[in-house]
mmCIF file of C-alpha atoms in Angstrom:
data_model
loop_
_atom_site.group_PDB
_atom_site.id
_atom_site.type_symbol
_atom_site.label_atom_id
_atom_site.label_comp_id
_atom_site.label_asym_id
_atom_site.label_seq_id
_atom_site.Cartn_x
_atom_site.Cartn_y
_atom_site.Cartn_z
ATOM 1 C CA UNK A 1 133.961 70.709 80.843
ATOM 2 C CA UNK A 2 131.150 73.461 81.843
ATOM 3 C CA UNK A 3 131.135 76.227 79.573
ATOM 4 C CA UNK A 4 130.687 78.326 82.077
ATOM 5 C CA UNK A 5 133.662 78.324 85.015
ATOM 6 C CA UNK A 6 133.162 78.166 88.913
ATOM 7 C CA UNK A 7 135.021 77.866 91.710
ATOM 8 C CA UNK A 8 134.581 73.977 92.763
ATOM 9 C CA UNK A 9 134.228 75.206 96.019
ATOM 10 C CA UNK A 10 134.085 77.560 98.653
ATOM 11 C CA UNK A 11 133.446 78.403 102.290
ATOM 12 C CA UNK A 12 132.683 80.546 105.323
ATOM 13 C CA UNK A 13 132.030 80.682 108.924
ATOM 14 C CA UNK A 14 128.245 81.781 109.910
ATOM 15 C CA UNK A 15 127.640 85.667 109.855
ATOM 16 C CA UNK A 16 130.092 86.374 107.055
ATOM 17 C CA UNK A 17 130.088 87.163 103.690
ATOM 18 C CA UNK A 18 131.099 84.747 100.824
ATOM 19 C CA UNK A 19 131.145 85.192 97.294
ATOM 20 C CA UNK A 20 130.766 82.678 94.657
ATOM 21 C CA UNK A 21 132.067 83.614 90.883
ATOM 22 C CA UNK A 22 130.806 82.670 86.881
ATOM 23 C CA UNK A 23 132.814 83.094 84.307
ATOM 24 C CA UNK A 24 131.840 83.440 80.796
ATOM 25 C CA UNK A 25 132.281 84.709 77.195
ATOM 26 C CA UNK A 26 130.734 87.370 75.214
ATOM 27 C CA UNK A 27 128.083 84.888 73.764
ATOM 28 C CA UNK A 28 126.601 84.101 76.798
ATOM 29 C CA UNK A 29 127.152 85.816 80.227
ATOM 30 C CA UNK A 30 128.024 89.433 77.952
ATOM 31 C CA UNK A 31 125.124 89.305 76.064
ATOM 32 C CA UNK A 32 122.460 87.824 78.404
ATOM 33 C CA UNK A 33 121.308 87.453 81.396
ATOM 34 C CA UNK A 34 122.577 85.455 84.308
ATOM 35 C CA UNK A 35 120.605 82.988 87.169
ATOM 36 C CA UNK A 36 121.526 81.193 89.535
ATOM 37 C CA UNK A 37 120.151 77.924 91.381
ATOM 38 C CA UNK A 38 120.885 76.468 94.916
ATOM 39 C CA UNK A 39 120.793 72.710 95.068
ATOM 40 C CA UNK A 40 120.435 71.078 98.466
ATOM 41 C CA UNK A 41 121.859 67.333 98.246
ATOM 42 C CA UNK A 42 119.378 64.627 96.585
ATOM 43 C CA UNK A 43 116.626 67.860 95.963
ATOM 44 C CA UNK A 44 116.153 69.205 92.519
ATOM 45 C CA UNK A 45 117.253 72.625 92.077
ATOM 46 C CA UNK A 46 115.648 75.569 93.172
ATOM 47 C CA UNK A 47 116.204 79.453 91.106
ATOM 48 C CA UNK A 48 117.805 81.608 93.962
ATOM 49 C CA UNK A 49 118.675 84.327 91.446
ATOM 50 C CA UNK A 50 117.247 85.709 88.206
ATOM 51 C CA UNK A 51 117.770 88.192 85.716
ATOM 52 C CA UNK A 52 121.668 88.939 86.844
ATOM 53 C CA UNK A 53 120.484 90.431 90.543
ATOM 54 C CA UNK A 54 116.624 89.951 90.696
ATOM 55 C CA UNK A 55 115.278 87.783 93.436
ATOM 56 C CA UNK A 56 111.781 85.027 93.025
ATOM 57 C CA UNK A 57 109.310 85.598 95.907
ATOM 58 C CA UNK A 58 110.366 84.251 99.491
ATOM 59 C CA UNK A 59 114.618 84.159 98.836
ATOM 60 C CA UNK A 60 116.042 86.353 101.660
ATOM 61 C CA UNK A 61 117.457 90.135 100.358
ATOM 62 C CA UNK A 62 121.206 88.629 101.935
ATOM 63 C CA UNK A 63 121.309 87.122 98.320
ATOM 64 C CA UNK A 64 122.804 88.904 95.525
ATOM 65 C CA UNK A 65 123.560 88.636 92.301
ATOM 66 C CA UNK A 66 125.577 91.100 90.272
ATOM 67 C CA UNK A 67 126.968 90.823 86.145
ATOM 68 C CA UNK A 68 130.284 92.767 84.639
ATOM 69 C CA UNK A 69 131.372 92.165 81.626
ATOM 70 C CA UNK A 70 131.912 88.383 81.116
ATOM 71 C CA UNK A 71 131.711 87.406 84.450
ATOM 72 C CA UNK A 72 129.247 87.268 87.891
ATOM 73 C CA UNK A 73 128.812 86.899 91.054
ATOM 74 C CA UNK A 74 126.806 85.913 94.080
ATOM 75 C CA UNK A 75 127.363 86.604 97.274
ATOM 76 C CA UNK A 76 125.549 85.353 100.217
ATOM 77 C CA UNK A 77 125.770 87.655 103.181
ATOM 78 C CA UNK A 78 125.208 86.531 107.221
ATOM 79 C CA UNK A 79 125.641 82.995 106.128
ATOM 80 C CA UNK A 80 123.589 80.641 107.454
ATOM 81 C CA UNK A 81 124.191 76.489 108.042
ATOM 82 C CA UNK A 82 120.852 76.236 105.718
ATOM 83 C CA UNK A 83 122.877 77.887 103.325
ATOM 84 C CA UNK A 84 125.381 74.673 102.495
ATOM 85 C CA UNK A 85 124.339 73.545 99.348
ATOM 86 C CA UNK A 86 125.841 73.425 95.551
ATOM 87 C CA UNK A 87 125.365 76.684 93.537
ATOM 88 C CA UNK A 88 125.330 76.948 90.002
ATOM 89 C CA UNK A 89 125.276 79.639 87.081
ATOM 90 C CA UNK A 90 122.612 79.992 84.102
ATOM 91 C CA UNK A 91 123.005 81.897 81.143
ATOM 92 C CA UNK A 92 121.855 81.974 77.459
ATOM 93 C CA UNK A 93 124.210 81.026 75.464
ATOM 94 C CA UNK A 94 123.952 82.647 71.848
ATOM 95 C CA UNK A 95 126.600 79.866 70.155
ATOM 96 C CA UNK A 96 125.087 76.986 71.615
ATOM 97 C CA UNK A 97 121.459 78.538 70.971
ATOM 98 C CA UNK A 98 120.225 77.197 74.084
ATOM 99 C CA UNK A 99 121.036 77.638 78.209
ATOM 100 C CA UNK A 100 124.592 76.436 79.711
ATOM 101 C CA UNK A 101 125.494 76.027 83.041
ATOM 102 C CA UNK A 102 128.648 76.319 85.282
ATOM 103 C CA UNK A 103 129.960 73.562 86.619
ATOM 104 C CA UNK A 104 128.512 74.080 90.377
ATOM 105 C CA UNK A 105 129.988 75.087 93.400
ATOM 106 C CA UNK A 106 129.942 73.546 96.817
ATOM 107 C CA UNK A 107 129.701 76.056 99.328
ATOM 108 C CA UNK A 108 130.610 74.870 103.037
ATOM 109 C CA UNK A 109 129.778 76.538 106.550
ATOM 110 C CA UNK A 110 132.131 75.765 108.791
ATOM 111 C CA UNK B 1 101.561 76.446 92.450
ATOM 112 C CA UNK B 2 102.701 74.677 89.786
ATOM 113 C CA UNK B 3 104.267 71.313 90.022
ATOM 114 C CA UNK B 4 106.234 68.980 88.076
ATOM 115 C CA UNK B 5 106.932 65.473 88.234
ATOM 116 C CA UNK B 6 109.098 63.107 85.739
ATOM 117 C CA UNK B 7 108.373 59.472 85.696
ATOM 118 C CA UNK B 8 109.795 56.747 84.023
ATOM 119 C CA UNK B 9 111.628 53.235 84.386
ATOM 120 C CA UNK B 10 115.068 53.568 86.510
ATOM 121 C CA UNK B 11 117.132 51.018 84.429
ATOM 122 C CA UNK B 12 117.577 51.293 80.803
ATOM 123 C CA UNK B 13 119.426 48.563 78.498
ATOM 124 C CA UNK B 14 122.676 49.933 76.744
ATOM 125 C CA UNK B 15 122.009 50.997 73.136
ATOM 126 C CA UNK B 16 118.235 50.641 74.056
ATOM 127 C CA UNK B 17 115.656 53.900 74.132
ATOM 128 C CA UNK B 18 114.976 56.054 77.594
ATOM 129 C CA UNK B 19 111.733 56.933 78.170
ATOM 130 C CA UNK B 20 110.239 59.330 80.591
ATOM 131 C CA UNK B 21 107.184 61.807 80.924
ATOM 132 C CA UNK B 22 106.797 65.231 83.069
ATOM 133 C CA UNK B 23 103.231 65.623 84.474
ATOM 134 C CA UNK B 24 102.274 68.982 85.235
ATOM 135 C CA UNK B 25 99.671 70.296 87.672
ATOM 136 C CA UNK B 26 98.950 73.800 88.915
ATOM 137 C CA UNK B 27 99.477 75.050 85.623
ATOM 138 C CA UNK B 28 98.833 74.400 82.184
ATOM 139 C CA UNK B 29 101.946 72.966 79.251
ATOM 140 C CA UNK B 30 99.777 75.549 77.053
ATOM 141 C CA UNK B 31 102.061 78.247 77.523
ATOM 142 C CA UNK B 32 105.917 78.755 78.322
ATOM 143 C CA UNK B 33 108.818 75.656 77.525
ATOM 144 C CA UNK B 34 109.347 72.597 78.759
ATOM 145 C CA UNK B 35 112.917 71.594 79.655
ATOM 146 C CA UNK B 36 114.464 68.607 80.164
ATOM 147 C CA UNK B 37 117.771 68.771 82.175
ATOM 148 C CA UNK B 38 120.620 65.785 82.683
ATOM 149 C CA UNK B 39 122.755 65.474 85.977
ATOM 150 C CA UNK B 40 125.202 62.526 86.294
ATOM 151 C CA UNK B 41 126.016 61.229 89.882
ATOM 152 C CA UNK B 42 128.409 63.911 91.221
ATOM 153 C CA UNK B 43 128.508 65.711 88.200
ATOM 154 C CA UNK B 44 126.920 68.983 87.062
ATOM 155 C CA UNK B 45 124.101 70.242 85.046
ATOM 156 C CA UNK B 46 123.303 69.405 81.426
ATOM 157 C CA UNK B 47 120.495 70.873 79.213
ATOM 158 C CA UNK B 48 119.285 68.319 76.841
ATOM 159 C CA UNK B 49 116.656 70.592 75.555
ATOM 160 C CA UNK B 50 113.030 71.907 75.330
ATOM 161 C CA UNK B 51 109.133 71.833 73.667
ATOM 162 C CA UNK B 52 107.186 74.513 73.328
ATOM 163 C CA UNK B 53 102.946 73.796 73.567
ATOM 164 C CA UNK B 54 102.786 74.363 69.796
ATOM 165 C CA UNK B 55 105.230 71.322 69.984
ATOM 166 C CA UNK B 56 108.634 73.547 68.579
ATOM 167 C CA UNK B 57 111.707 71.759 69.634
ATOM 168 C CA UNK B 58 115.207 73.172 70.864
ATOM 169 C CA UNK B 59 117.691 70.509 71.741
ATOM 170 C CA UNK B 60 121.207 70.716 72.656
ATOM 171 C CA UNK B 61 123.599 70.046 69.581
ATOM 172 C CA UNK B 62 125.222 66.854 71.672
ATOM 173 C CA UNK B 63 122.587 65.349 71.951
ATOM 174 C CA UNK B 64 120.233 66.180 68.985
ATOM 175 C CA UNK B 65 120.567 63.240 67.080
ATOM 176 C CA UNK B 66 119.601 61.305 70.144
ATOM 177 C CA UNK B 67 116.902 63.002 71.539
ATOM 178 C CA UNK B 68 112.633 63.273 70.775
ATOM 179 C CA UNK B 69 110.661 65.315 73.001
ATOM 180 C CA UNK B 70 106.473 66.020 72.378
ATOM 181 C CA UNK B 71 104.234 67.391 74.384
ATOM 182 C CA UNK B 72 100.643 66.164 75.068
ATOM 183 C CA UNK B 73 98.103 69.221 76.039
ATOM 184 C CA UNK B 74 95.133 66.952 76.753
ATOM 185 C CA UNK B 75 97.337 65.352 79.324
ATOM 186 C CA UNK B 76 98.921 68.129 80.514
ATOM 187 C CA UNK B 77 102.034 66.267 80.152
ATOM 188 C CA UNK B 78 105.686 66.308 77.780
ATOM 189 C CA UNK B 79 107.733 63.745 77.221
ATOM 190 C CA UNK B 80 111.404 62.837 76.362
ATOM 191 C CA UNK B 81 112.881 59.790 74.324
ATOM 192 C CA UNK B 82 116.462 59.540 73.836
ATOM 193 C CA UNK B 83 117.656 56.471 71.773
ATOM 194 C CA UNK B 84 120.972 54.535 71.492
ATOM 195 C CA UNK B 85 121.501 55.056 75.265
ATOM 196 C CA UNK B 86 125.139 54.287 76.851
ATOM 197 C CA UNK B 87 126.532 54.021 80.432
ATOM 198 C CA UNK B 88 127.066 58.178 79.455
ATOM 199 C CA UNK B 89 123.514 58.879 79.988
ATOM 200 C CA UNK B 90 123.242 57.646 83.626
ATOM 201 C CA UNK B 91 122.366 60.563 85.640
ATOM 202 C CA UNK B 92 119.131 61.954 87.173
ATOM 203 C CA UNK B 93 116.745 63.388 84.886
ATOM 204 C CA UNK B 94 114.651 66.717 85.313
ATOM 205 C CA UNK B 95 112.008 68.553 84.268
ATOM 206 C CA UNK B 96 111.626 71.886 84.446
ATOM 207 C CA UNK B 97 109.375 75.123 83.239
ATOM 208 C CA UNK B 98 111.367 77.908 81.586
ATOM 209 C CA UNK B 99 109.786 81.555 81.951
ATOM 210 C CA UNK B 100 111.269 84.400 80.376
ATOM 211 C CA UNK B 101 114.982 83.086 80.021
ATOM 212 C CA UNK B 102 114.816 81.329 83.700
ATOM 213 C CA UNK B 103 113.745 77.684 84.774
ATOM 214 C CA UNK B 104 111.190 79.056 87.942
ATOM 215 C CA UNK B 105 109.678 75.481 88.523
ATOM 216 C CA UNK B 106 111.868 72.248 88.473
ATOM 217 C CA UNK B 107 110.550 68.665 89.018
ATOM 218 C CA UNK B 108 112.125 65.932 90.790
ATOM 219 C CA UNK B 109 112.745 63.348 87.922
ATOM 220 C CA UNK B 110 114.147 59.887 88.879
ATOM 221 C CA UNK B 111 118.066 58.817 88.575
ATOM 222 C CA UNK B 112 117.909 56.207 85.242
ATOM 223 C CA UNK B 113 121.042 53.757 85.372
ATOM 224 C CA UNK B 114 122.362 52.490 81.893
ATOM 225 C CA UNK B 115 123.272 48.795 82.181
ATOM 226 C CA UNK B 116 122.575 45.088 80.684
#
C-alpha cells in the first residue's frame, strides 16, 4: 500500500491530452513539494517533473505538473507512442521523515 | 554527466546479508545524498534510505533495523548492506543522487533474487 494514491492506469489516443493524478495528505504532498518520474519498462527511472511544475533540461514543455491542496497532477499533452511508460509521484513526507512514492501508473497509447 | 552504477551478486541466501555498491563518475559522492531505492518485480517504488558524504544516515523506519549504508569518498563510491534478507526483499535495486528534495540522476542497479 503506496502512501501516496494513483490511478493504476490510464490511457489516450495520440494528439490528446491525458492526465495522471497523486493523492496525498497534509504531511507530504500539502507541505512539500511534488516530482514525478517516467519509467520505460526494464530502464531505471528518469525525473520528468520537479518542484510541483518545474521541468529538468531536455523534457518537452507538453509536460506539466501542477499541486492543490493534497493532491497533483500531470498531464501530458499531444501524446506521443514514446510516451507509454509507468509514471510515478515523489513527495517528502514529513511523518515518515524521508521521500514516498505513489504506487505508479501505467499510461497506454492506443 | 554524472553516472551511477550499482553492482553486486544477483542471488542472495534467505536470512543471509545483501550486499551491493553504487560507483559514481562524472561527479563527486562529496556533496548531495545518496539513495538507495527498492522495486519488486511488478511492484512499485520503495525508498530504503540515504548517506550523506559526511557519512549521516536516513533510512526508512521498515527497514531500519535491517539496513547499513557508508559511503567511501576515496572511491567515489556508497554502499548498502541489508541483513536477515527474505524472499520480501527480491526486487531490483537502485541508486540514485538526491538534489534539493529530487532524485536528478538514477543508476541502473541489478534485480537480487532471495532464495536457498
Amino acid at each position: 500500500q503506496s502512501v501516496l494514491t494513483q490511478p493504476p492506469s490510464a490511457s489516450g489516443t495520440p494528439g490528446q491530452r491525458v492526465t495522471i493524478s497523486c493523492s496525498g495528505s497534509s504531511s507530504n504532498i500539502g507541505s512539500n513539494t511534488v516530482n514525478w518520474y517516467q519509467q520505460l519498462p526494464g530502464t531505471a527511472p528518469k525525473l520528468l517533473i520537479y518542484g510541483n511544475n518545474l521541468r529538468p533540461s531536455g523534457v518537452p514543455d507538453r509536460l506539466s505538473g501542477s499541486r492543490s491542496g493534497t493532491s497533483a497532477s500531470l498531464a501530458i499533452s499531444g501524446l506521443q507512442s514514446e510516451d507509454e511508460a509507468n509514471y510515478y509521484c515523489s513527495t517528502w513526507d514529513d511523518s515518515l521523515n524521508g521521500p514516498v512514492f505513489g504506487g505508479g501508473s501505467k499510461l497506454t497509447v492506443l | 554527466q554524472v553516472q551511477l552504477q550499482a553492482s553486486g551478486p544477483g542471488l542472495v541466501k534467505p536470512s543471509e546479508t545483501l550486499s551491493l555498491t553504487c560507483s559514481v563518475s562524472g561527479g563527486s559522492v562529496s556533496s548531495f545524498y545518496w539513495n538507495w531505492i527498492r522495486q519488486p518485480p511488478g511492484e512499485g517504488l520503495e525508498w530504503i534510505g540515504y548517506i550523506s558524504y559526511t557519512g549521516g544516515t536516513n533510512y526508512n523506519p521498515s527497514l531500519k533495523s535491517r539496513v547499513t549504508m557508508s559511503v567511501d569518498t576515496s572511491k567515489n563510491q556508497f554502499s548498502l548492506k541489508l541483513s536477515s534478507v527474505t524472499a520480501a526483499d527480491t526486487a531490483v535495486y537502485y541508486c540514485a543522487r538526491e538534489a534539493y528534495g529530487f532524485f536528478d540522476y538514477w543508476g541502473q542497479g541489478p534485480l537480487v533474487t532471495v532464495s536457498s
